mmCIF file of C-alpha atoms in Angstrom:
data_model
loop_
_atom_site.group_PDB
_atom_site.id
_atom_site.type_symbol
_atom_site.label_atom_id
_atom_site.label_comp_id
_atom_site.label_asym_id
_atom_site.label_seq_id
_atom_site.Cartn_x
_atom_site.Cartn_y
_atom_site.Cartn_z
ATOM 1 C CA UNK A 87 0.000 0.000 0.000
ATOM 2 C CA UNK A 88 1.460 3.350 -1.043
ATOM 3 C CA UNK A 89 1.563 6.435 1.142
ATOM 4 C CA UNK A 90 -1.110 8.001 -1.001
ATOM 5 C CA UNK A 91 -3.406 5.093 -0.440
ATOM 6 C CA UNK A 92 -2.913 5.026 3.292
ATOM 7 C CA UNK A 93 -3.945 8.646 3.428
ATOM 8 C CA UNK A 94 -7.285 8.020 1.705
ATOM 9 C CA UNK A 95 -10.352 7.280 3.733
ATOM 10 C CA UNK A 96 -12.679 4.815 2.104
ATOM 11 C CA UNK A 97 -14.902 7.476 0.489
ATOM 12 C CA UNK A 98 -11.990 9.729 -0.432
ATOM 13 C CA UNK A 99 -10.337 7.069 -2.539
ATOM 14 C CA UNK A 100 -13.564 6.401 -4.403
ATOM 15 C CA UNK A 101 -13.982 10.110 -5.079
ATOM 16 C CA UNK A 102 -10.338 10.503 -6.082
ATOM 17 C CA UNK A 103 -10.655 7.643 -8.563
ATOM 18 C CA UNK A 104 -13.732 9.244 -10.112
ATOM 19 C CA UNK A 105 -12.063 12.632 -10.311
ATOM 20 C CA UNK A 106 -8.924 11.107 -11.797
ATOM 21 C CA UNK A 107 -11.105 9.289 -14.328
ATOM 22 C CA UNK A 108 -12.596 12.595 -15.428
ATOM 23 C CA UNK A 109 -9.130 14.080 -15.891
ATOM 24 C CA UNK A 110 -7.890 11.088 -17.889
ATOM 25 C CA UNK A 111 -10.964 10.987 -20.109
ATOM 26 C CA UNK A 112 -10.622 14.680 -20.862
ATOM 27 C CA UNK A 113 -6.923 14.317 -21.654
ATOM 28 C CA UNK A 114 -6.833 11.129 -23.640
ATOM 29 C CA UNK A 115 -10.387 10.112 -24.458
ATOM 30 C CA UNK A 116 -12.269 6.976 -23.597
ATOM 31 C CA UNK A 117 -10.120 4.748 -25.788
ATOM 32 C CA UNK A 118 -7.199 5.275 -23.426
ATOM 33 C CA UNK A 119 -9.220 4.902 -20.253
ATOM 34 C CA UNK A 120 -8.411 1.960 -18.007
ATOM 35 C CA UNK A 121 -8.544 1.187 -14.299
ATOM 36 C CA UNK A 122 -4.777 0.686 -14.179
ATOM 37 C CA UNK A 123 -4.090 4.086 -15.743
ATOM 38 C CA UNK A 124 -6.459 5.717 -13.292
ATOM 39 C CA UNK A 125 -4.708 3.958 -10.384
ATOM 40 C CA UNK A 126 -1.292 5.011 -11.636
ATOM 41 C CA UNK A 127 -2.342 8.627 -12.102
ATOM 42 C CA UNK A 128 -3.995 8.712 -8.680
ATOM 43 C CA UNK A 129 -0.801 7.353 -7.139
ATOM 44 C CA UNK A 130 -2.358 4.194 -5.692
ATOM 45 C CA UNK A 131 -1.525 0.533 -6.284
ATOM 46 C CA UNK A 132 -3.078 -1.131 -9.295
ATOM 47 C CA UNK A 133 -5.270 -3.289 -7.052
ATOM 48 C CA UNK A 134 -6.636 -0.462 -4.920
ATOM 49 C CA UNK A 135 -9.456 0.640 -7.279
ATOM 50 C CA UNK A 136 -10.926 -2.867 -7.314
ATOM 51 C CA UNK A 137 -12.090 -2.449 -3.738
ATOM 52 C CA UNK A 138 -14.548 0.102 -5.120
ATOM 53 C CA UNK A 139 -14.875 -0.816 -8.782
ATOM 54 C CA UNK A 140 -14.757 -4.450 -9.913
ATOM 55 C CA UNK A 141 -14.073 -3.499 -13.555
ATOM 56 C CA UNK A 142 -13.539 -0.703 -16.050
ATOM 57 C CA UNK A 143 -17.259 -0.424 -16.803
ATOM 58 C CA UNK A 144 -18.231 0.131 -13.203
ATOM 59 C CA UNK A 145 -15.628 2.888 -12.774
ATOM 60 C CA UNK A 146 -16.790 4.517 -15.986
ATOM 61 C CA UNK A 147 -20.404 4.283 -14.934
ATOM 62 C CA UNK A 148 -19.692 5.794 -11.517
ATOM 63 C CA UNK A 149 -17.759 8.594 -13.228
ATOM 64 C CA UNK A 150 -20.559 9.348 -15.647
ATOM 65 C CA UNK A 151 -23.172 9.318 -12.918
ATOM 66 C CA UNK A 152 -21.097 11.514 -10.614
ATOM 67 C CA UNK A 153 -20.609 13.979 -13.437
ATOM 68 C CA UNK A 154 -24.275 14.125 -14.416
ATOM 69 C CA UNK A 155 -25.512 14.282 -10.850
ATOM 70 C CA UNK A 156 -23.133 17.117 -10.029
ATOM 71 C CA UNK A 157 -23.984 18.989 -13.209
ATOM 72 C CA UNK A 158 -27.729 18.733 -12.666
ATOM 73 C CA UNK A 159 -27.380 19.789 -9.043
ATOM 74 C CA UNK A 160 -25.294 22.801 -10.043
ATOM 75 C CA UNK A 161 -27.849 23.773 -12.668
ATOM 76 C CA UNK A 162 -30.700 23.487 -10.167
ATOM 77 C CA UNK A 163 -28.832 25.640 -7.665
ATOM 78 C CA UNK A 164 -28.115 28.235 -10.353
ATOM 79 C CA UNK A 165 -31.778 28.439 -11.379
ATOM 80 C CA UNK A 166 -32.810 28.827 -7.740
ATOM 81 C CA UNK A 167 -30.421 31.755 -7.401
ATOM 82 C CA UNK A 168 -31.509 33.292 -10.699
ATOM 83 C CA UNK A 169 -34.901 34.349 -9.367
ATOM 84 C CA UNK A 170 -38.312 34.050 -10.966
ATOM 85 C CA UNK A 171 -37.772 35.206 -14.514
ATOM 86 C CA UNK A 172 -37.927 32.067 -16.696
ATOM 87 C CA UNK A 173 -35.410 33.473 -19.195
ATOM 88 C CA UNK A 174 -32.922 34.192 -16.416
ATOM 89 C CA UNK A 175 -33.505 30.730 -14.972
ATOM 90 C CA UNK A 176 -32.773 28.957 -18.234
ATOM 91 C CA UNK A 177 -29.825 31.257 -19.015
ATOM 92 C CA UNK A 178 -28.292 30.564 -15.605
ATOM 93 C CA UNK A 179 -27.766 26.923 -16.534
ATOM 94 C CA UNK A 180 -25.214 28.006 -19.166
ATOM 95 C CA UNK A 181 -23.079 29.569 -16.453
ATOM 96 C CA UNK A 182 -23.554 26.513 -14.230
ATOM 97 C CA UNK A 183 -22.495 24.263 -17.103
ATOM 98 C CA UNK A 184 -19.359 26.326 -17.739
ATOM 99 C CA UNK A 185 -18.365 26.445 -14.064
ATOM 100 C CA UNK A 186 -18.948 22.756 -13.519
ATOM 101 C CA UNK A 187 -17.273 21.504 -16.690
ATOM 102 C CA UNK A 188 -14.225 23.725 -16.123
ATOM 103 C CA UNK A 189 -14.009 22.420 -12.573
ATOM 104 C CA UNK A 190 -14.379 18.800 -13.725
ATOM 105 C CA UNK A 191 -12.082 19.209 -16.774
ATOM 106 C CA UNK A 192 -14.612 17.695 -19.137
ATOM 107 C CA UNK A 193 -17.798 18.559 -20.892
ATOM 108 C CA UNK A 194 -20.022 17.243 -23.549
ATOM 109 C CA UNK A 195 -17.498 14.582 -24.591
ATOM 110 C CA UNK A 196 -18.372 12.526 -21.529
ATOM 111 C CA UNK A 197 -22.068 12.410 -22.400
ATOM 112 C CA UNK A 198 -21.253 11.512 -25.950
ATOM 113 C CA UNK A 199 -18.739 8.860 -24.976
ATOM 114 C CA UNK A 200 -21.270 7.180 -22.734
ATOM 115 C CA UNK A 201 -24.372 7.621 -24.852
ATOM 116 C CA UNK A 202 -23.909 4.327 -26.687
ATOM 117 C CA UNK A 203 -23.275 2.416 -23.462
ATOM 118 C CA UNK A 204 -25.874 0.164 -21.866
ATOM 119 C CA UNK A 205 -25.846 1.877 -18.496
ATOM 120 C CA UNK A 206 -29.435 2.143 -17.371
ATOM 121 C CA UNK A 207 -28.652 4.292 -14.374
ATOM 122 C CA UNK A 208 -26.549 6.692 -16.435
ATOM 123 C CA UNK A 209 -29.347 7.129 -18.960
ATOM 124 C CA UNK A 210 -31.851 7.704 -16.161
ATOM 125 C CA UNK A 211 -29.717 10.497 -14.746
ATOM 126 C CA UNK A 212 -29.262 11.959 -18.196
ATOM 127 C CA UNK A 213 -33.004 11.834 -18.742
ATOM 128 C CA UNK A 214 -33.510 13.700 -15.462
ATOM 129 C CA UNK A 215 -31.135 16.442 -16.553
ATOM 130 C CA UNK A 216 -32.730 16.767 -19.977
ATOM 131 C CA UNK A 217 -36.242 16.784 -18.477
ATOM 132 C CA UNK A 218 -35.125 19.555 -16.143
ATOM 133 C CA UNK A 219 -33.776 21.623 -19.054
ATOM 134 C CA UNK A 220 -36.938 20.909 -21.071
ATOM 135 C CA UNK A 221 -39.079 22.203 -18.220
ATOM 136 C CA UNK A 222 -36.996 25.386 -18.064
ATOM 137 C CA UNK A 223 -37.451 25.974 -21.796
ATOM 138 C CA UNK A 224 -41.175 25.361 -21.438
ATOM 139 C CA UNK A 225 -41.361 27.944 -18.662
ATOM 140 C CA UNK A 226 -39.493 30.456 -20.832
ATOM 141 C CA UNK A 227 -41.334 29.577 -24.055
ATOM 142 C CA UNK A 228 -44.733 28.100 -23.133
ATOM 143 C CA UNK A 229 -45.899 27.857 -26.755
ATOM 144 C CA UNK A 230 -42.821 26.143 -28.155
ATOM 145 C CA UNK A 231 -43.333 22.832 -29.934
ATOM 146 C CA UNK A 232 -41.213 19.825 -29.067
ATOM 147 C CA UNK A 233 -38.890 20.373 -32.019
ATOM 148 C CA UNK A 234 -38.554 24.067 -31.170
ATOM 149 C CA UNK A 235 -37.597 23.140 -27.613
ATOM 150 C CA UNK A 236 -34.965 20.763 -28.955
ATOM 151 C CA UNK A 237 -33.618 23.463 -31.272
ATOM 152 C CA UNK A 238 -33.328 26.024 -28.495
ATOM 153 C CA UNK A 239 -31.778 23.531 -26.074
ATOM 154 C CA UNK A 240 -29.216 22.521 -28.669
ATOM 155 C CA UNK A 241 -28.213 26.144 -29.296
ATOM 156 C CA UNK A 242 -28.166 26.800 -25.551
ATOM 157 C CA UNK A 243 -25.862 23.835 -25.045
ATOM 158 C CA UNK A 244 -23.659 25.008 -27.926
ATOM 159 C CA UNK A 245 -23.162 28.392 -26.234
ATOM 160 C CA UNK A 246 -22.404 26.637 -22.950
ATOM 161 C CA UNK A 247 -20.012 24.137 -24.472
ATOM 162 C CA UNK A 248 -18.385 26.821 -26.662
ATOM 163 C CA UNK A 249 -17.515 28.984 -23.648
ATOM 164 C CA UNK A 250 -16.328 25.981 -21.664
ATOM 165 C CA UNK A 251 -14.208 24.696 -24.541
ATOM 166 C CA UNK A 252 -12.656 28.071 -25.401
ATOM 167 C CA UNK A 253 -11.788 28.557 -21.764
ATOM 168 C CA UNK A 254 -10.333 25.096 -21.303
ATOM 169 C CA UNK A 255 -8.211 25.621 -24.384
ATOM 170 C CA UNK A 256 -6.828 28.838 -22.982
ATOM 171 C CA UNK A 257 -8.597 31.440 -25.090
ATOM 172 C CA UNK A 258 -9.341 33.644 -22.113
ATOM 173 C CA UNK A 259 -6.040 33.113 -20.355
ATOM 174 C CA UNK A 260 -4.618 36.488 -21.444
ATOM 175 C CA UNK A 261 -7.690 38.214 -20.006
ATOM 176 C CA UNK A 262 -7.090 36.739 -16.561
ATOM 177 C CA UNK A 263 -10.786 36.137 -15.983
ATOM 178 C CA UNK A 264 -11.963 34.089 -13.041
ATOM 179 C CA UNK A 265 -14.091 31.018 -13.671
ATOM 180 C CA UNK A 266 -17.027 32.976 -12.281
ATOM 181 C CA UNK A 267 -16.494 35.754 -14.818
ATOM 182 C CA UNK A 268 -16.419 33.285 -17.706
ATOM 183 C CA UNK A 269 -19.602 31.701 -16.369
ATOM 184 C CA UNK A 270 -21.266 35.113 -16.220
ATOM 185 C CA UNK A 271 -20.332 35.785 -19.836
ATOM 186 C CA UNK A 272 -21.858 32.464 -20.839
ATOM 187 C CA UNK A 273 -25.052 33.250 -18.914
ATOM 188 C CA UNK A 274 -25.311 36.689 -20.536
ATOM 189 C CA UNK A 275 -24.788 35.188 -24.002
ATOM 190 C CA UNK A 276 -27.380 32.493 -23.310
ATOM 191 C CA UNK A 277 -29.868 35.150 -22.186
ATOM 192 C CA UNK A 278 -29.399 37.016 -25.495
ATOM 193 C CA UNK A 279 -29.862 33.776 -27.397
ATOM 194 C CA UNK A 280 -33.078 32.942 -25.549
ATOM 195 C CA UNK A 281 -34.474 36.461 -25.926
ATOM 196 C CA UNK A 282 -33.624 36.535 -29.625
ATOM 197 C CA UNK A 283 -35.160 33.104 -30.064
ATOM 198 C CA UNK A 284 -38.368 34.335 -28.441
ATOM 199 C CA UNK A 285 -38.649 37.151 -31.020
ATOM 200 C CA UNK A 286 -38.372 34.965 -34.101
ATOM 201 C CA UNK B 885 11.067 7.927 -52.745
ATOM 202 C CA UNK B 886 7.829 6.129 -51.878
ATOM 203 C CA UNK B 887 4.989 5.494 -54.288
ATOM 204 C CA UNK B 888 2.929 8.065 -52.488
ATOM 205 C CA UNK B 889 5.598 10.651 -52.952
ATOM 206 C CA UNK B 890 6.031 9.983 -56.642
ATOM 207 C CA UNK B 891 2.345 10.559 -57.164
ATOM 208 C CA UNK B 892 2.394 14.038 -55.611
ATOM 209 C CA UNK B 893 2.970 17.051 -57.756
ATOM 210 C CA UNK B 894 4.971 19.754 -56.068
ATOM 211 C CA UNK B 895 1.945 21.718 -54.821
ATOM 212 C CA UNK B 896 -0.032 18.608 -53.887
ATOM 213 C CA UNK B 897 2.599 17.394 -51.444
ATOM 214 C CA UNK B 898 2.748 20.805 -49.787
ATOM 215 C CA UNK B 899 -1.038 20.827 -49.448
ATOM 216 C CA UNK B 900 -1.118 17.239 -48.204
ATOM 217 C CA UNK B 901 1.457 18.035 -45.528
ATOM 218 C CA UNK B 902 -0.581 21.009 -44.348
ATOM 219 C CA UNK B 903 -3.792 18.986 -44.291
ATOM 220 C CA UNK B 904 -2.068 16.143 -42.463
ATOM 221 C CA UNK B 905 -0.724 18.666 -39.953
ATOM 222 C CA UNK B 906 -4.255 19.852 -39.235
ATOM 223 C CA UNK B 907 -5.398 16.279 -38.631
ATOM 224 C CA UNK B 908 -2.473 15.505 -36.326
ATOM 225 C CA UNK B 909 -2.883 18.718 -34.333
ATOM 226 C CA UNK B 910 -6.574 18.009 -33.863
ATOM 227 C CA UNK B 911 -5.902 14.438 -32.764
ATOM 228 C CA UNK B 912 -2.921 14.848 -30.508
ATOM 229 C CA UNK B 913 -2.356 18.542 -29.913
ATOM 230 C CA UNK B 914 0.635 20.687 -30.654
ATOM 231 C CA UNK B 915 2.886 18.941 -28.146
ATOM 232 C CA UNK B 916 2.887 15.830 -30.317
ATOM 233 C CA UNK B 917 3.314 17.673 -33.586
ATOM 234 C CA UNK B 918 6.518 17.046 -35.537
ATOM 235 C CA UNK B 919 7.599 17.028 -39.174
ATOM 236 C CA UNK B 920 8.501 13.352 -38.992
ATOM 237 C CA UNK B 921 5.080 12.372 -37.648
ATOM 238 C CA UNK B 922 3.413 14.390 -40.378
ATOM 239 C CA UNK B 923 5.576 12.677 -43.012
ATOM 240 C CA UNK B 924 4.802 9.244 -41.615
ATOM 241 C CA UNK B 925 1.059 9.900 -41.506
ATOM 242 C CA UNK B 926 1.096 11.324 -45.034
ATOM 243 C CA UNK B 927 2.926 8.212 -46.224
ATOM 244 C CA UNK B 928 6.011 10.025 -47.507
ATOM 245 C CA UNK B 929 9.662 9.635 -46.575
ATOM 246 C CA UNK B 930 10.905 11.552 -43.562
ATOM 247 C CA UNK B 931 13.005 13.797 -45.807
ATOM 248 C CA UNK B 932 10.227 14.721 -48.221
ATOM 249 C CA UNK B 933 8.646 17.552 -46.190
ATOM 250 C CA UNK B 934 11.948 19.416 -45.991
ATOM 251 C CA UNK B 935 11.709 20.321 -49.659
ATOM 252 C CA UNK B 936 8.796 22.542 -48.660
ATOM 253 C CA UNK B 937 9.370 23.187 -44.971
ATOM 254 C CA UNK B 938 12.883 23.561 -43.567
ATOM 255 C CA UNK B 939 11.710 22.985 -39.990
ATOM 256 C CA UNK B 940 8.774 22.315 -37.660
ATOM 257 C CA UNK B 941 8.061 26.020 -37.232
ATOM 258 C CA UNK B 942 7.695 26.687 -40.929
ATOM 259 C CA UNK B 943 5.280 23.774 -41.361
ATOM 260 C CA UNK B 944 3.275 24.957 -38.387
ATOM 261 C CA UNK B 945 3.213 28.501 -39.699
ATOM 262 C CA UNK B 946 2.069 27.381 -43.150
ATOM 263 C CA UNK B 947 -0.635 25.262 -41.515
ATOM 264 C CA UNK B 948 -1.878 28.127 -39.374
ATOM 265 C CA UNK B 949 -1.898 30.536 -42.304
ATOM 266 C CA UNK B 950 -3.675 28.073 -44.602
ATOM 267 C CA UNK B 951 -6.296 27.515 -41.928
ATOM 268 C CA UNK B 952 -6.909 31.207 -41.257
ATOM 269 C CA UNK B 953 -6.889 32.172 -44.916
ATOM 270 C CA UNK B 954 -9.381 29.442 -45.762
ATOM 271 C CA UNK B 955 -11.595 30.303 -42.811
ATOM 272 C CA UNK B 956 -11.681 34.008 -43.623
ATOM 273 C CA UNK B 957 -12.393 33.289 -47.296
ATOM 274 C CA UNK B 958 -15.259 30.968 -46.354
ATOM 275 C CA UNK B 959 -16.706 33.582 -44.009
ATOM 276 C CA UNK B 960 -16.512 36.263 -46.709
ATOM 277 C CA UNK B 961 -18.227 33.981 -49.207
ATOM 278 C CA UNK B 962 -20.964 33.187 -46.672
ATOM 279 C CA UNK B 963 -21.628 36.869 -45.976
ATOM 280 C CA UNK B 964 -21.817 37.587 -49.710
ATOM 281 C CA UNK B 965 -24.447 34.876 -50.077
ATOM 282 C CA UNK B 966 -26.351 36.028 -46.970
ATOM 283 C CA UNK B 967 -27.657 39.171 -48.673
ATOM 284 C CA UNK B 968 -27.826 42.700 -47.348
ATOM 285 C CA UNK B 969 -29.207 42.294 -43.845
ATOM 286 C CA UNK B 970 -26.299 42.951 -41.455
ATOM 287 C CA UNK B 971 -27.636 40.485 -38.863
ATOM 288 C CA UNK B 972 -27.855 37.741 -41.485
ATOM 289 C CA UNK B 973 -24.367 38.606 -42.709
ATOM 290 C CA UNK B 974 -22.813 38.299 -39.275
ATOM 291 C CA UNK B 975 -24.849 35.187 -38.431
ATOM 292 C CA UNK B 976 -23.716 33.487 -41.637
ATOM 293 C CA UNK B 977 -20.123 33.439 -40.400
ATOM 294 C CA UNK B 978 -21.150 30.988 -37.656
ATOM 295 C CA UNK B 979 -22.259 28.501 -40.304
ATOM 296 C CA UNK B 980 -19.091 29.144 -42.309
ATOM 297 C CA UNK B 981 -16.993 28.539 -39.204
ATOM 298 C CA UNK B 982 -18.765 25.257 -38.478
ATOM 299 C CA UNK B 983 -18.484 23.987 -42.055
ATOM 300 C CA UNK B 984 -14.841 24.933 -42.370
ATOM 301 C CA UNK B 985 -13.685 23.634 -38.997
ATOM 302 C CA UNK B 986 -15.522 20.329 -39.489
ATOM 303 C CA UNK B 987 -13.917 20.006 -42.910
ATOM 304 C CA UNK B 988 -10.462 20.836 -41.524
ATOM 305 C CA UNK B 989 -10.891 18.740 -38.354
ATOM 306 C CA UNK B 990 -9.843 21.577 -36.082
ATOM 307 C CA UNK B 991 -11.173 24.765 -34.666
ATOM 308 C CA UNK B 992 -10.304 27.302 -32.103
ATOM 309 C CA UNK B 993 -7.507 25.147 -30.657
ATOM 310 C CA UNK B 994 -5.292 26.009 -33.617
ATOM 311 C CA UNK B 995 -5.645 29.754 -33.051
ATOM 312 C CA UNK B 996 -4.959 29.312 -29.413
ATOM 313 C CA UNK B 997 -1.989 27.029 -29.971
ATOM 314 C CA UNK B 998 -0.378 29.569 -32.263
ATOM 315 C CA UNK B 999 -1.326 32.727 -30.428
ATOM 316 C CA UNK B 1000 1.814 32.809 -28.343
ATOM 317 C CA UNK B 1001 4.075 32.159 -31.321
ATOM 318 C CA UNK B 1002 6.169 34.866 -32.956
ATOM 319 C CA UNK B 1003 4.758 34.401 -36.423
ATOM 320 C CA UNK B 1004 4.201 37.866 -37.882
ATOM 321 C CA UNK B 1005 2.396 36.624 -40.967
ATOM 322 C CA UNK B 1006 0.070 34.422 -38.909
ATOM 323 C CA UNK B 1007 -0.865 37.341 -36.663
ATOM 324 C CA UNK B 1008 -1.469 39.564 -39.703
ATOM 325 C CA UNK B 1009 -3.899 37.029 -41.132
ATOM 326 C CA UNK B 1010 -5.584 36.654 -37.773
ATOM 327 C CA UNK B 1011 -5.887 40.451 -37.533
ATOM 328 C CA UNK B 1012 -7.529 40.492 -40.980
ATOM 329 C CA UNK B 1013 -10.082 37.912 -39.891
ATOM 330 C CA UNK B 1014 -10.861 39.704 -36.641
ATOM 331 C CA UNK B 1015 -11.120 43.073 -38.428
ATOM 332 C CA UNK B 1016 -13.558 41.496 -40.839
ATOM 333 C CA UNK B 1017 -15.710 40.149 -38.003
ATOM 334 C CA UNK B 1018 -15.503 43.501 -36.195
ATOM 335 C CA UNK B 1019 -16.764 45.280 -39.307
ATOM 336 C CA UNK B 1020 -19.694 42.851 -39.517
ATOM 337 C CA UNK B 1021 -20.634 43.517 -35.896
ATOM 338 C CA UNK B 1022 -20.376 47.254 -36.515
ATOM 339 C CA UNK B 1023 -22.732 46.944 -39.498
ATOM 340 C CA UNK B 1024 -25.201 44.975 -37.355
ATOM 341 C CA UNK B 1025 -24.780 47.120 -34.238
ATOM 342 C CA UNK B 1026 -23.600 50.590 -35.334
ATOM 343 C CA UNK B 1027 -23.758 52.035 -31.814
ATOM 344 C CA UNK B 1028 -21.866 49.283 -30.035
ATOM 345 C CA UNK B 1029 -18.787 50.283 -28.072
ATOM 346 C CA UNK B 1030 -15.519 48.444 -28.518
ATOM 347 C CA UNK B 1031 -16.066 46.303 -25.442
ATOM 348 C CA UNK B 1032 -19.620 45.514 -26.521
ATOM 349 C CA UNK B 1033 -18.314 44.405 -29.914
ATOM 350 C CA UNK B 1034 -15.789 42.151 -28.191
ATOM 351 C CA UNK B 1035 -18.512 40.691 -25.972
ATOM 352 C CA UNK B 1036 -20.801 39.916 -28.899
ATOM 353 C CA UNK B 1037 -17.979 38.478 -30.995
ATOM 354 C CA UNK B 1038 -16.929 36.238 -28.139
ATOM 355 C CA UNK B 1039 -20.462 34.897 -27.701
ATOM 356 C CA UNK B 1040 -20.802 34.502 -31.461
ATOM 357 C CA UNK B 1041 -17.579 32.507 -31.568
ATOM 358 C CA UNK B 1042 -18.746 30.405 -28.608
ATOM 359 C CA UNK B 1043 -21.912 29.414 -30.496
ATOM 360 C CA UNK B 1044 -19.834 28.615 -33.570
ATOM 361 C CA UNK B 1045 -17.225 26.632 -31.679
ATOM 362 C CA UNK B 1046 -19.892 24.894 -29.573
ATOM 363 C CA UNK B 1047 -21.711 23.582 -32.643
ATOM 364 C CA UNK B 1048 -18.449 22.572 -34.307
ATOM 365 C CA UNK B 1049 -17.196 20.833 -31.179
ATOM 366 C CA UNK B 1050 -20.455 18.978 -30.450
ATOM 367 C CA UNK B 1051 -20.555 17.825 -34.040
ATOM 368 C CA UNK B 1052 -16.925 16.701 -34.131
ATOM 369 C CA UNK B 1053 -17.505 14.769 -30.936
ATOM 370 C CA UNK B 1054 -20.435 12.956 -32.469
ATOM 371 C CA UNK B 1055 -23.373 14.559 -30.701
ATOM 372 C CA UNK B 1056 -25.366 14.847 -33.894
ATOM 373 C CA UNK B 1057 -24.370 11.490 -35.324
ATOM 374 C CA UNK B 1058 -27.649 9.799 -34.378
ATOM 375 C CA UNK B 1059 -29.572 12.553 -36.171
ATOM 376 C CA UNK B 1060 -27.749 11.883 -39.444
ATOM 377 C CA UNK B 1061 -27.487 15.565 -40.271
ATOM 378 C CA UNK B 1062 -25.330 16.738 -43.131
ATOM 379 C CA UNK B 1063 -22.555 19.242 -42.451
ATOM 380 C CA UNK B 1064 -24.676 21.835 -44.219
ATOM 381 C CA UNK B 1065 -27.601 21.186 -41.858
ATOM 382 C CA UNK B 1066 -25.364 21.589 -38.800
ATOM 383 C CA UNK B 1067 -24.014 24.820 -40.257
ATOM 384 C CA UNK B 1068 -27.563 26.085 -40.802
ATOM 385 C CA UNK B 1069 -28.429 25.350 -37.170
ATOM 386 C CA UNK B 1070 -25.365 27.302 -36.058
ATOM 387 C CA UNK B 1071 -26.320 30.227 -38.287
ATOM 388 C CA UNK B 1072 -29.890 30.229 -36.951
ATOM 389 C CA UNK B 1073 -28.631 30.135 -33.357
ATOM 390 C CA UNK B 1074 -26.171 32.944 -34.065
ATOM 391 C CA UNK B 1075 -28.974 35.026 -35.581
ATOM 392 C CA UNK B 1076 -31.038 34.612 -32.395
ATOM 393 C CA UNK B 1077 -28.037 35.553 -30.298
ATOM 394 C CA UNK B 1078 -27.380 38.711 -32.338
ATOM 395 C CA UNK B 1079 -31.057 39.732 -32.339
ATOM 396 C CA UNK B 1080 -31.336 39.166 -28.617
ATOM 397 C CA UNK B 1081 -28.135 41.087 -28.039
ATOM 398 C CA UNK B 1082 -29.553 44.005 -30.008
ATOM 399 C CA UNK B 1083 -32.586 44.166 -27.679
ATOM 400 C CA UNK B 1084 -30.632 44.317 -24.461
#
């Protein structure tokens, strides 16, 4: 047992393995994801992860679920803080997305990587997040058809992912913006998008 | 001289090396970019690129310039086709960005990778592209201040990059959309963003 391992409490190691998984997936993609690489990067013995995750799939699933659960929670918190205006509430999820994905090092690639997988629980959590976003669009645009909701959500996610991606690639590094400032810019942009969409 | 090499005319090999560079940068980032890897991937001998590019820097510079020149040209063509409405003209550059970056396999990461480099010609071409986009924003929003123009351009680029990124990661693959359809969605989203921004 390495020093690193000894210092982890049971729950800490599990969380560290999930967080390390997110970092590795963002750096090298799913094709290069393995339990042994995660263990090595986390500085624990190759056997240590198996106490929590019997195989690659279960670590991946836990990572995907942790990511989605955290993202949805952050979006819900943001909408609560945004007040009562439905446009502000929907727009606030762009900022929450940017903050959370910057913090977790990944973004839309994790959804996409897992979308073909047969993980019932992952798809349930994803469904919950999408239902939540759908309900926000319906509040903001009560007369929108299903395909209009999809169109607006897609554009809203593009703004969110675009800000997150540009930031993670270093586009804003010369501006020395905080994560919170980037998130605010994304929220403002999303608000313009939603308002413009409502005028069409 | 390999068979591949023999079949390239002078200009074709140069173009192939640039295109291969774009693919390699998008796959593995700038840190893993080298003339020998480009040669190997293009199926030519390791010495072949040196007829066109004396070193790594010159190949990188040519790649960056080819990318920017092509992108700016595609944006100009899109605005010409978009008609006279300044909002449509600006919005059309989002679609042009998406089409071009999907076709070239890269996007904003190439700008960012080269932005610290001391390549005068690259920065001149980048300046030309940004000046062009600035002039489009000024047509659409004649009373915008400099910082407002920057804010709108940043959001506009986020929409563009977000669509390009989601597409390149496979988000739209189950919808079986053509590149042109994705580009149209980006243009429509950008138009909503610009219209909403104008109402603020």
